Short mmCIF file of C-alpha atoms and ligand atoms in Angstrom, two decimals:
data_model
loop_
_atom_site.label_atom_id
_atom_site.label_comp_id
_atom_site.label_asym_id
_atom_site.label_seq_id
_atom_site.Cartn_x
_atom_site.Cartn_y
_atom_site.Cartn_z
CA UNK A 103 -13.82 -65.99 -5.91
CA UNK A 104 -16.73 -68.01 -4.11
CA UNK A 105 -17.75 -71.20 -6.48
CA UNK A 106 -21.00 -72.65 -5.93
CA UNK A 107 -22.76 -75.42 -7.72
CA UNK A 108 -26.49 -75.17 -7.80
CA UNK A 109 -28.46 -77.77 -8.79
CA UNK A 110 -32.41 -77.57 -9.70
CA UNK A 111 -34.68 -80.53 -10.06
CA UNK A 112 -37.60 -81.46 -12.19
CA UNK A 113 -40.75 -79.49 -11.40
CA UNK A 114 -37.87 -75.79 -11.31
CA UNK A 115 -37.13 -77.11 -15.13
CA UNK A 116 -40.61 -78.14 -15.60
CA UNK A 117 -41.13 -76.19 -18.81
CA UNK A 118 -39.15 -72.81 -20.57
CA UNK A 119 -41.16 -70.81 -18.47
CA UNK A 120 -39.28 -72.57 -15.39
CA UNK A 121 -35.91 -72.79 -16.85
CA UNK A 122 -36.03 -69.04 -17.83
CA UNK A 123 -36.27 -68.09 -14.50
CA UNK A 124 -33.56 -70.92 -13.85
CA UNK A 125 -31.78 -68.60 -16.33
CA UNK A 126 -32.50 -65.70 -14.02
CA UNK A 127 -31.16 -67.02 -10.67
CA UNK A 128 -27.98 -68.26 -12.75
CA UNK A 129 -27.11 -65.13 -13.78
CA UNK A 130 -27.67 -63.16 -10.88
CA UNK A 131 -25.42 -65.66 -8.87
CA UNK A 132 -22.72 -64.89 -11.47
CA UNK A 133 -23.02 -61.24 -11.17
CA UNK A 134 -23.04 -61.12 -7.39
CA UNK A 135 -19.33 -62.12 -8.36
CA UNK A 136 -19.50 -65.91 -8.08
CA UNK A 137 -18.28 -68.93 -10.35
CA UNK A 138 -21.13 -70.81 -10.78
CA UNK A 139 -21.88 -74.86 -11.88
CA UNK A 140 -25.45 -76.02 -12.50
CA UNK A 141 -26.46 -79.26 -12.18
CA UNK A 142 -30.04 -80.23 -13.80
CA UNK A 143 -32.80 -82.97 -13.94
CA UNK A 144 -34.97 -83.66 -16.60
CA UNK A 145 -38.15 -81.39 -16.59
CA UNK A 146 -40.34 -83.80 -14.26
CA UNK A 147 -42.57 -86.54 -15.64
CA UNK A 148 -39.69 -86.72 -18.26
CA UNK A 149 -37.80 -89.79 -16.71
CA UNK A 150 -41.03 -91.61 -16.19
CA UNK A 151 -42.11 -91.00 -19.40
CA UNK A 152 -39.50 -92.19 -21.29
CA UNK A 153 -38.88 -95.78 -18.62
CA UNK A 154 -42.65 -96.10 -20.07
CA UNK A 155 -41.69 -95.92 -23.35
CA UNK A 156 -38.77 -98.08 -22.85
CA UNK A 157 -41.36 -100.93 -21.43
CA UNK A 158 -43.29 -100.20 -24.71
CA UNK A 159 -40.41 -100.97 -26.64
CA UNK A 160 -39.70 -104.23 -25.03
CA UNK A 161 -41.05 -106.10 -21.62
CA UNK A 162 -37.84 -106.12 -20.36
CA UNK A 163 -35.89 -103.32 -21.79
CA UNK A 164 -32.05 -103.87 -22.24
CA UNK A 165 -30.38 -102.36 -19.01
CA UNK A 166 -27.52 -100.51 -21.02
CA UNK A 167 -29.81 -98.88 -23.77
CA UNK A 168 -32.23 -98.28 -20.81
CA UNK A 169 -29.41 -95.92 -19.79
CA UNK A 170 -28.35 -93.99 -22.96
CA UNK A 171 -32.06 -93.22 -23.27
CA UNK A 172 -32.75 -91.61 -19.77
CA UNK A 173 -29.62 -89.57 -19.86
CA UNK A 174 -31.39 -87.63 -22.84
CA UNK A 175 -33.74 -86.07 -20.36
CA UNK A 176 -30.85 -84.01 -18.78
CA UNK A 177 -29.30 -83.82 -21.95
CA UNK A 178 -32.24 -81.43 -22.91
CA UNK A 179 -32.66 -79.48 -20.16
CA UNK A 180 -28.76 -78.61 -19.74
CA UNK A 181 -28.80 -77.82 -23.42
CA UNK A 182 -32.18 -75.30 -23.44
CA UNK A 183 -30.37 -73.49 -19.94
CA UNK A 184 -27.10 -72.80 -21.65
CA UNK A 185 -28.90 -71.56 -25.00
CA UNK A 186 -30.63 -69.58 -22.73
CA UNK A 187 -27.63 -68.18 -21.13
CA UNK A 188 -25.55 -67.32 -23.97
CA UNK A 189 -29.10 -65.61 -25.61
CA UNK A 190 -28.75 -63.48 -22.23
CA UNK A 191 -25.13 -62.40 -23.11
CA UNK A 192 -23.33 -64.92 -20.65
CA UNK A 193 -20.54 -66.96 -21.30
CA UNK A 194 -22.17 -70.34 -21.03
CA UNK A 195 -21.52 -73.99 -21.96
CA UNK A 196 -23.78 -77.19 -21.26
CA UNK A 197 -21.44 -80.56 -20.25
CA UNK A 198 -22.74 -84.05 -20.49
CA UNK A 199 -21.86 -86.51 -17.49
CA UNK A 200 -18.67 -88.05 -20.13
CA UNK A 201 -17.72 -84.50 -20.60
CA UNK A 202 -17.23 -83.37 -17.11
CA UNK A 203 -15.72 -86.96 -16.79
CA UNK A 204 -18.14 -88.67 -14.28
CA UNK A 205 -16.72 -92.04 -13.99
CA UNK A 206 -19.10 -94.55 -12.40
CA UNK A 207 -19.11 -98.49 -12.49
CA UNK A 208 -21.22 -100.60 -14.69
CA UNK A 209 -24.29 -101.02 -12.78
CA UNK A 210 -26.87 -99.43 -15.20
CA UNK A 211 -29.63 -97.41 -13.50
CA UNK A 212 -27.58 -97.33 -10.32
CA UNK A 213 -24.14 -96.59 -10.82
CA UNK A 214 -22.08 -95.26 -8.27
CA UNK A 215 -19.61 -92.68 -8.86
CA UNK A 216 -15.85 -93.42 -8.66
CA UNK A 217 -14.16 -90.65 -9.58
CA UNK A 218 -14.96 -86.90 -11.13
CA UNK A 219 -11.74 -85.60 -13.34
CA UNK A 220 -13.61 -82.11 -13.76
CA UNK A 221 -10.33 -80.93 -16.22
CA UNK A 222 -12.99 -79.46 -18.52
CA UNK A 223 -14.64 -78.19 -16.08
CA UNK A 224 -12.33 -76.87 -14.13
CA UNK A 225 -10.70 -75.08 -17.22
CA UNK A 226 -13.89 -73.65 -18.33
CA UNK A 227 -14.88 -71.82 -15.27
CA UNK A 228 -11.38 -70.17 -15.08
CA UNK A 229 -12.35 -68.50 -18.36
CA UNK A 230 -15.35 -67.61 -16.57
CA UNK A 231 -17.88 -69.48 -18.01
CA UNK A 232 -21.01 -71.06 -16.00
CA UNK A 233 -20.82 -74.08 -16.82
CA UNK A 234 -24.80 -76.27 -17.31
CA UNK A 235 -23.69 -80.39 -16.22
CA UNK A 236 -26.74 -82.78 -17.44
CA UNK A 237 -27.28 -84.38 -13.75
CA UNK A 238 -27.72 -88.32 -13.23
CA UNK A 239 -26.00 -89.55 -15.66
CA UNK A 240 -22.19 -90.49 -15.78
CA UNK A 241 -20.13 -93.28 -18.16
CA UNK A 242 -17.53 -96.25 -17.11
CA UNK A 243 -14.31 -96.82 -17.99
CA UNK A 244 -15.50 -98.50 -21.24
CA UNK A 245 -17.50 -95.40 -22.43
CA UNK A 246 -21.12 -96.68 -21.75
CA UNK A 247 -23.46 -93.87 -20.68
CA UNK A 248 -24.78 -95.02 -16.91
CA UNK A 249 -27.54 -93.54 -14.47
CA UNK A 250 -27.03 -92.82 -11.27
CA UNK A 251 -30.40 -94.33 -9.60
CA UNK A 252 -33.46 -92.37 -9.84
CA UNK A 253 -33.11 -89.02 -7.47
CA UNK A 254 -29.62 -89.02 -8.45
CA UNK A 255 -28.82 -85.25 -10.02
CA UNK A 256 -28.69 -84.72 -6.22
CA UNK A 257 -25.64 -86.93 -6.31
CA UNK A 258 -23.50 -85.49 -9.31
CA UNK A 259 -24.37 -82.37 -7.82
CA UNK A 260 -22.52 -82.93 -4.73
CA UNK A 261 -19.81 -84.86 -5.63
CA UNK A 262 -19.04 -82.46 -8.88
CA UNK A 263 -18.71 -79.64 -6.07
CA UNK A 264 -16.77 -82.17 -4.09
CA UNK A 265 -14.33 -82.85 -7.18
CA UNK A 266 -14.35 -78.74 -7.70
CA UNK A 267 -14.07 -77.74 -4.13
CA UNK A 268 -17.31 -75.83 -4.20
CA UNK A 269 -18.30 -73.38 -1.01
CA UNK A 270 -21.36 -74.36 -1.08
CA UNK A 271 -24.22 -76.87 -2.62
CA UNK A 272 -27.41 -75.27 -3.32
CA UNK A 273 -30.19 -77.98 -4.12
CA UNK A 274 -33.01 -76.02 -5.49
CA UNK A 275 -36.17 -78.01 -5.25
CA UNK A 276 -40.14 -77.30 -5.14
CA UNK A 277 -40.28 -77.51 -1.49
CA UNK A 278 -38.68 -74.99 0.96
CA UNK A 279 -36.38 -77.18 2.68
CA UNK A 280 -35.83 -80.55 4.85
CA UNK A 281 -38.74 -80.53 7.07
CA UNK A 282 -39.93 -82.94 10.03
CA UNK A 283 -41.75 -84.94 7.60
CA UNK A 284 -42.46 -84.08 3.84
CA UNK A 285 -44.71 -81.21 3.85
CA UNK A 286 -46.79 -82.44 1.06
CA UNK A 287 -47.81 -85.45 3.41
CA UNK A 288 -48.02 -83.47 7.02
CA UNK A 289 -49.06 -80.09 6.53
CA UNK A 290 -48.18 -79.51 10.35
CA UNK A 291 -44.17 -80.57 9.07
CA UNK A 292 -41.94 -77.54 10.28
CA UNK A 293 -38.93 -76.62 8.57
CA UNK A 294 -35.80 -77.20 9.53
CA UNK A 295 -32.88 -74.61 10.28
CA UNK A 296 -29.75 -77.14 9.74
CA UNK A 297 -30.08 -80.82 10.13
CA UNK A 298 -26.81 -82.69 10.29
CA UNK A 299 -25.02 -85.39 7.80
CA UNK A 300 -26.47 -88.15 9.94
CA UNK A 301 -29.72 -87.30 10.66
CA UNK A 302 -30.19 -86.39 7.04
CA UNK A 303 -28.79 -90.41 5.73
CA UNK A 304 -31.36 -91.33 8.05
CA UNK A 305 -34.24 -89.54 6.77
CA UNK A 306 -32.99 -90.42 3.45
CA UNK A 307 -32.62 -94.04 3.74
CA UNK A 308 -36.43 -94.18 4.99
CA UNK A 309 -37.63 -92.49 2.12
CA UNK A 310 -37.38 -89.00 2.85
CA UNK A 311 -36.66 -88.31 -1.08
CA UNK A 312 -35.76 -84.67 -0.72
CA UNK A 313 -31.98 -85.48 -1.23
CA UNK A 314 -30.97 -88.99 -3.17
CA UNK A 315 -29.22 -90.89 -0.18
CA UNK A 316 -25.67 -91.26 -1.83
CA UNK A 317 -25.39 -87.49 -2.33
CA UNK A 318 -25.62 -87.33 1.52
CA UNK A 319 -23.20 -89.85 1.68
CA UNK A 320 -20.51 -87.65 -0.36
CA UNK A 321 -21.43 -84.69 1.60
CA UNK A 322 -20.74 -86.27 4.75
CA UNK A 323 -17.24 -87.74 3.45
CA UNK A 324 -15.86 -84.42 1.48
CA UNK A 325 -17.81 -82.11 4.42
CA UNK A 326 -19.58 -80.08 1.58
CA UNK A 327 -22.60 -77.64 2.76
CA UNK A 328 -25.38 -78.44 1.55
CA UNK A 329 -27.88 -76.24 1.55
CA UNK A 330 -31.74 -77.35 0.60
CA UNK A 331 -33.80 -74.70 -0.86
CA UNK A 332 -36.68 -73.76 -3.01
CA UNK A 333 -36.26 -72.52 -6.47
CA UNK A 334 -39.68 -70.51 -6.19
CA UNK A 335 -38.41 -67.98 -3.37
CA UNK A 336 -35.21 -66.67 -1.98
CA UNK A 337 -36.00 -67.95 1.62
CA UNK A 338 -33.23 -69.57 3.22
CA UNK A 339 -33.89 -73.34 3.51
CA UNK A 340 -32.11 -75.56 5.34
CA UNK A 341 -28.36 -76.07 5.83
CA UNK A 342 -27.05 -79.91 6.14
CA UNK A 343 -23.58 -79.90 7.82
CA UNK A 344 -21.81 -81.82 9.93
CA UNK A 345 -22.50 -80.71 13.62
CA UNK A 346 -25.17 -79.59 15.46
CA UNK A 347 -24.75 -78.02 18.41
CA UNK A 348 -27.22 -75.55 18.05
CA UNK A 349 -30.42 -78.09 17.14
CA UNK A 350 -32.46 -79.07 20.24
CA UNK A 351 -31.92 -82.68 21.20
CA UNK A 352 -35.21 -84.33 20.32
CA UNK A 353 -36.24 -87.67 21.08
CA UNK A 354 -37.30 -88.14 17.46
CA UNK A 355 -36.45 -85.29 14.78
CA UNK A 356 -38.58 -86.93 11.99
CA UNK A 357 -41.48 -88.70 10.60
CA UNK A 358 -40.89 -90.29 7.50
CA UNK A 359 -42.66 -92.35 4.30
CA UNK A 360 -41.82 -95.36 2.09
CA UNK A 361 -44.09 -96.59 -0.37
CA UNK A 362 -41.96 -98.01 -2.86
CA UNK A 363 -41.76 -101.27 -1.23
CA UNK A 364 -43.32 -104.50 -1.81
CA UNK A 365 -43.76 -107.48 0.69
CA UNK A 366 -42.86 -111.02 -0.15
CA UNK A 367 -44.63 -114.44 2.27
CA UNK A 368 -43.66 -117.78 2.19
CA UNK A 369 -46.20 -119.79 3.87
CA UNK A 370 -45.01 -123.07 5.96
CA UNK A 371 -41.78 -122.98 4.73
CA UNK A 372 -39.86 -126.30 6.60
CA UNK A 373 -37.60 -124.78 9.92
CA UNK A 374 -34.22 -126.30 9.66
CA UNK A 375 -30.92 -124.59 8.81
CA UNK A 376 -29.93 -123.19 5.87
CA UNK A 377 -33.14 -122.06 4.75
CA UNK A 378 -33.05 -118.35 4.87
CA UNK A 379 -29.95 -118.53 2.60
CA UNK A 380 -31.33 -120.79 0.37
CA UNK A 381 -34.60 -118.12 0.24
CA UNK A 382 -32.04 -114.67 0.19
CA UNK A 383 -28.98 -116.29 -1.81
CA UNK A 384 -30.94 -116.07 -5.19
CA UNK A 385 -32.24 -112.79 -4.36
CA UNK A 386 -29.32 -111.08 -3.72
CA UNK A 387 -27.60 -113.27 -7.02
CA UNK A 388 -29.80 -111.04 -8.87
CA UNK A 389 -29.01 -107.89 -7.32
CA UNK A 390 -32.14 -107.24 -5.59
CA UNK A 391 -31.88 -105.13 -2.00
CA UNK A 392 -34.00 -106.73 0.89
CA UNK A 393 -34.46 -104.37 3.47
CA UNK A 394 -36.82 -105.93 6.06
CA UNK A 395 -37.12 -109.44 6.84
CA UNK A 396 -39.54 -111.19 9.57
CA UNK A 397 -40.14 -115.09 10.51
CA UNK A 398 -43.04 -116.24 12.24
CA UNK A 399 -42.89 -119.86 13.73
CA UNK A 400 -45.41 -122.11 13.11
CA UNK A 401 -46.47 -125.21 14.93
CA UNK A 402 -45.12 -128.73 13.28
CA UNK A 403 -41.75 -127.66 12.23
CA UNK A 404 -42.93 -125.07 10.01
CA UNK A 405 -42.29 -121.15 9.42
CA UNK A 406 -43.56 -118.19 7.74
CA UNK A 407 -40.64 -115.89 5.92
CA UNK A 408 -42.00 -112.39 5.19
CA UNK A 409 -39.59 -109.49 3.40
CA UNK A 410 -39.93 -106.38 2.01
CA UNK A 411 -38.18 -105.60 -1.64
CA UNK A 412 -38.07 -102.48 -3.62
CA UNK A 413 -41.24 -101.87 -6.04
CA UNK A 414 -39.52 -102.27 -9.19
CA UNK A 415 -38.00 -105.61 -8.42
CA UNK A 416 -41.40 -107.28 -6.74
CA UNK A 417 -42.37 -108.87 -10.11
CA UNK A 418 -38.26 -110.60 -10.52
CA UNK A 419 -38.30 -111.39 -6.76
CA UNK A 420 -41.55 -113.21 -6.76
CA UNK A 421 -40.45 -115.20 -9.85
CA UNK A 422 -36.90 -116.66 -7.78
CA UNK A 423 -39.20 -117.04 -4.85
CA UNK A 424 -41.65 -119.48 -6.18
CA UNK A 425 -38.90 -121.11 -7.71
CA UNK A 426 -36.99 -121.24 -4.36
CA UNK A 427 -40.73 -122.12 -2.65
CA UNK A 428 -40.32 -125.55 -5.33
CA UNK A 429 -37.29 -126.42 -4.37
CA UNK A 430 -37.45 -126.08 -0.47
CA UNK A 431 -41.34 -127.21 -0.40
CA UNK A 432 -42.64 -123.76 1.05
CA UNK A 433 -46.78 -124.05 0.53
CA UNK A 434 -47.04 -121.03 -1.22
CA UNK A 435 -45.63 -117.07 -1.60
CA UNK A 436 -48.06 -114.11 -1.25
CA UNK A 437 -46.75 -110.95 -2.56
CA UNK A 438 -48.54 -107.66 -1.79
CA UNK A 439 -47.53 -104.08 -3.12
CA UNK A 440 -50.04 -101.97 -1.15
CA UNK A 441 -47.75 -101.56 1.93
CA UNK A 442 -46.08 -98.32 3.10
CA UNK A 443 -43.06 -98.44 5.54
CA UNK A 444 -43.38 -95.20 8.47
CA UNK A 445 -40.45 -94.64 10.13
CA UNK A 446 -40.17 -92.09 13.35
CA UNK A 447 -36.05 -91.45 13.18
CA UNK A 448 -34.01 -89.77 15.73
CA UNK A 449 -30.55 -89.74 17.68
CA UNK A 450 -32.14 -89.08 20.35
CA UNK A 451 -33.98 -92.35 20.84
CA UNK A 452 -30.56 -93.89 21.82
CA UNK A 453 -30.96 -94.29 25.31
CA UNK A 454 -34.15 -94.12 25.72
CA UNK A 455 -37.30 -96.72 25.91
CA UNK A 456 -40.96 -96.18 25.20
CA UNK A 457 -40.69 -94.65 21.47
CA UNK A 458 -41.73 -97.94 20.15
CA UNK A 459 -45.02 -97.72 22.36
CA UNK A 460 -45.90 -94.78 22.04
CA UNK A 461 -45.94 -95.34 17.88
CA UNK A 462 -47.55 -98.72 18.26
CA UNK A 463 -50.32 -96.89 20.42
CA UNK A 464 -50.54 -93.97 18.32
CA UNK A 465 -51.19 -96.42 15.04
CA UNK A 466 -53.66 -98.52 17.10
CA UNK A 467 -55.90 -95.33 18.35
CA UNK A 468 -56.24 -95.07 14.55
CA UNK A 469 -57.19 -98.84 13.77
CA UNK A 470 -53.56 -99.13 11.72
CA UNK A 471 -52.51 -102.49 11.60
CA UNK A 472 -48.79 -103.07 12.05
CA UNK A 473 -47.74 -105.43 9.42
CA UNK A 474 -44.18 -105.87 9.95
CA UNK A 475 -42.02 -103.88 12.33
CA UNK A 476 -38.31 -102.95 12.16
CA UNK A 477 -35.92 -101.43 14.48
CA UNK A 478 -32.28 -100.05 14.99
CA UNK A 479 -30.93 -97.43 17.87
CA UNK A 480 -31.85 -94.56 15.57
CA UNK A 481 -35.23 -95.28 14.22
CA UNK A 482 -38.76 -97.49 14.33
CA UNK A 483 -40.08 -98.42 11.43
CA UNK A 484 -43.81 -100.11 10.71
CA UNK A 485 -45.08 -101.87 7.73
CA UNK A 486 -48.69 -100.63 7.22
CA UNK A 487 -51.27 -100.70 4.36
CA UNK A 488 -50.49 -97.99 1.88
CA UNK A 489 -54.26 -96.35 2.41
CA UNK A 490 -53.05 -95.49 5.72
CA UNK A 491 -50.04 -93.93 4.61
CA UNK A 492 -50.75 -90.01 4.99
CA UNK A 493 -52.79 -90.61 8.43
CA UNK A 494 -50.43 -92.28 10.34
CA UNK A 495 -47.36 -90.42 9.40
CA UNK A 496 -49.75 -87.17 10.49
CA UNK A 497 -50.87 -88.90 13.39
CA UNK A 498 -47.16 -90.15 14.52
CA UNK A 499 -45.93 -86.15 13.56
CA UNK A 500 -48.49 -85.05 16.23
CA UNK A 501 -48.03 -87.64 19.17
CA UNK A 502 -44.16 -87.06 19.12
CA UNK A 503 -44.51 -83.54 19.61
CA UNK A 504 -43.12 -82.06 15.93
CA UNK A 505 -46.29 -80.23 14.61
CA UNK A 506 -45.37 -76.67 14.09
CA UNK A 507 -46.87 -73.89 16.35
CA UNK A 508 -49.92 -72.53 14.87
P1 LIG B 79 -36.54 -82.52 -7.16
O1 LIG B 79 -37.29 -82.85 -8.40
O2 LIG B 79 -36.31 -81.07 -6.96
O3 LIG B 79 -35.29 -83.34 -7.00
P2 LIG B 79 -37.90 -84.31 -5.35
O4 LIG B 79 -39.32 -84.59 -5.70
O5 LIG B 79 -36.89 -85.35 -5.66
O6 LIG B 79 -37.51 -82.91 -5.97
O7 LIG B 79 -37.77 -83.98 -3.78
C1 LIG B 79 -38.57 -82.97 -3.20
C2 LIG B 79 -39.77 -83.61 -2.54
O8 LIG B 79 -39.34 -84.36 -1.41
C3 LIG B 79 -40.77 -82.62 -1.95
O9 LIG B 79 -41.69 -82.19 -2.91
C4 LIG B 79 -41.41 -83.43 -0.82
O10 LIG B 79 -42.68 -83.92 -1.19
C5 LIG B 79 -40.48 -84.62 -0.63
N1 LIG B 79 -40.08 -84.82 0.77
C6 LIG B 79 -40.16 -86.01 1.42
N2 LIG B 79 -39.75 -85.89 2.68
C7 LIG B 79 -39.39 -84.60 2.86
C8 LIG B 79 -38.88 -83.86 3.98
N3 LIG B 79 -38.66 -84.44 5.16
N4 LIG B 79 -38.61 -82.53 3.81
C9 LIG B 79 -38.83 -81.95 2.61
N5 LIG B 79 -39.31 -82.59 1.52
C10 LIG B 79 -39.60 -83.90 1.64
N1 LIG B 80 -34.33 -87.28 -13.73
C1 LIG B 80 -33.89 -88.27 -12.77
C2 LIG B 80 -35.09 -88.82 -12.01
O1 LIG B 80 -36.22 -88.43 -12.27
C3 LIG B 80 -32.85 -87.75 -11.83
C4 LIG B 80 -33.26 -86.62 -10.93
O2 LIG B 80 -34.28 -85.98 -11.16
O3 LIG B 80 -32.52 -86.36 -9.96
O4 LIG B 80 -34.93 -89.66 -11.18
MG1 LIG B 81 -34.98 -85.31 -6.40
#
């Protein structure tokens, strides 16, 4: 019998209303003859909501407890689907992330999976149950409940139908599937067919936040279909696999959006060696991912350092930075959290030159100013203020030839 694990995010358990027609699409997959394992979020706004209350609670909320009280969101939702269930007459039963034995390390908030038993699991869909996990959350080997980085039900959705063997991972979302660029940005976006492991990791890593990065990752490593569509119609979406063949070789095959980043300066910090590890030690002590880094040279031995952080840690980075700025007389640090990274992405930009002009000329037409720019064979990525966000990933969509046909 086919098994598939569906998983549904926040705005398709947005309220009863929503999960009752979750209920609906359950239970028809079951009686079309499938096993079936659903994975949910919290109803959306619900993970914010309760990080706010968190900071109300304390300005620096304990990392641990921080945990235990955002796995409560999924604990809900997987709860009011399998009362709902067994009120329709199904066998049902709701697991949290310790009962279907999702063993992650002890990095709170962003915990990585190590291992999925799945016994219970496994044992209660050969009675025939459907089984409701509580996504994004998971415990380590000393019990503590962890999170698996915000996105993540994406992840324990794929690697629980890794550890199950699933034919298929259907991630129900609000959109119809993986598109050029997100369609709620770039209304000109087209929707992809398939798009393969790779090319979806890339889109993902730039901010592309239709699938959590790390559930692409397992994908990619167990070969699990994934399959991105909306929970609002039965349309097919789109199918991420592992080759291609079929998908037109584009120069670039996306446009995408980042604007949870911050940017870090140091201003005339002194040029000798050892400096940028005496600047990115500390940071990286403290568990904080850099992701773009420039340095300007200055006349007089002297030299700007500019990097880009995530959001959430601007406020801890700027702290180690001014203390590093003391201790290596830098002038001063700026920090600024209106940027926006766009990123044009493609395999097809291997071998060939000009991409990089053609998006620096696009942005200029536009008056864009390119604050920081960052490259690798695959992709181009530009540092911009956040304002200019929807515009230029609109603009960039049009001038690499993407936009649907009208
Ligand atoms: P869920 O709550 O279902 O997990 P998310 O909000 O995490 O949903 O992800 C879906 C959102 O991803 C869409 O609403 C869309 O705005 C955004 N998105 C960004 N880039 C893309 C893209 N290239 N294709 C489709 N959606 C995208
Ligand atoms: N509820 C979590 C979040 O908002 C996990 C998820 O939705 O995938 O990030
Ligand atoms: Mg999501």
């Amino acid at each position: 019998m086919p098994l598939v694990v569906q998983k549904f995010g926040g705005t398709s358990v947005a309220n009863i209303e929503r999960i009752s027609r979750v209920a609906q699409r359950v239970a028809k997959t079951y009686d079309q003859g499938n096993d079936v394992i659903v994975i949910l979020s919290a109803m959306s706004g619900v993970t914010d909501g309760l990080i706010e209350l968190a900071h109300k609670a304390a300005e620096e909320p304990d990392k641990r407890e921080l945990d235990a009280l955002l796995a409560t969101g999924e604990q809900t939702t997987a709860a009011l689907l399998a009362i709902m269930l067994k009120s329709m007459g199904y066998q049902a039963q709701s697991l949290l992330g310790h009962q279907a034995e999702v063993v992650t390390d002890s990095d709170y908030g962003n915990a990585r999976i190590l291992e999925i038993g799945a016994k219970r699991l496994k044992h209660l869909i050969d009675r025939k149950n459907i089984v409701v996990v509580a996504g994004f959350q998971g415990y380590d080997i000393k019990g503590n409940i962890t999170t698996l980085g915000r996105g993540g039900s994406d992840t324990s959705a794929v690697a629980i139908a890794a550890a199950v063997n699933a034919d298929v991972c259907e991630i129900f979302t609000d959109v119809d599937g993986v598109y050029t660029a997100d369609p709620n940005v770039c209304p000109k976006a087209r929707k992809l067919k398939t798009i393969t492991y790779d090319e979806m990791l890339n889109m993902a890593s730039l901010g592309a936040k239709v699938l959590q990065i790390r559930s692409v990752g397992f994908a990619k490593k167990y070969n699990i279909p994934v399959h991105v569509r909306s929970s609002f119609n039965e349309e097919e979406g789109t199918m991420v696999v592992n080759e291609d063949s079929g998908m037109e070789q584009l120069l670039v095959s996306g446009v995408t959006h980042d604007k949870k980043q911050a940017r870090v300066t140091l201003i005339k910090v002194p040029d000798q060696p050892g400096i940028a590890a005496n600047i990115f030690s500390p940071i990286s002590e403290a568990g904080i991912l850099v992701d773009m880094i420039i340095q300007n040279t200055r006349k007089g031995g002297k030299t700007d350092m500019t990097f880009t952080v995530p959001k959430g840690d601007f406020k801890r980075t700027m702290e180690i930075t001014k203390k590093v700025a003391l201790q290596i007389g830098a002038e001063e640090v700026l920090g600024d959290t209106d940027i926006a990274m766009v990123s044009v992405v493609g395999v097809g930009m291997k071998n060939h030159s000009g991409v990089a002009s053609v998006m620096f000329n696009t942005l200029a037409r536009e008056n864009i100013n390119i604050l920081m720019i960052g490259t690798s064979e695959i992709r181009i990525s530009c540092v911009i203020e956040e304002k200019y966000t929807e515009l230029a990933v609109r603009v960039l969509h049009t001038a690499f030839g993407l936009d649907a046909e009208e």
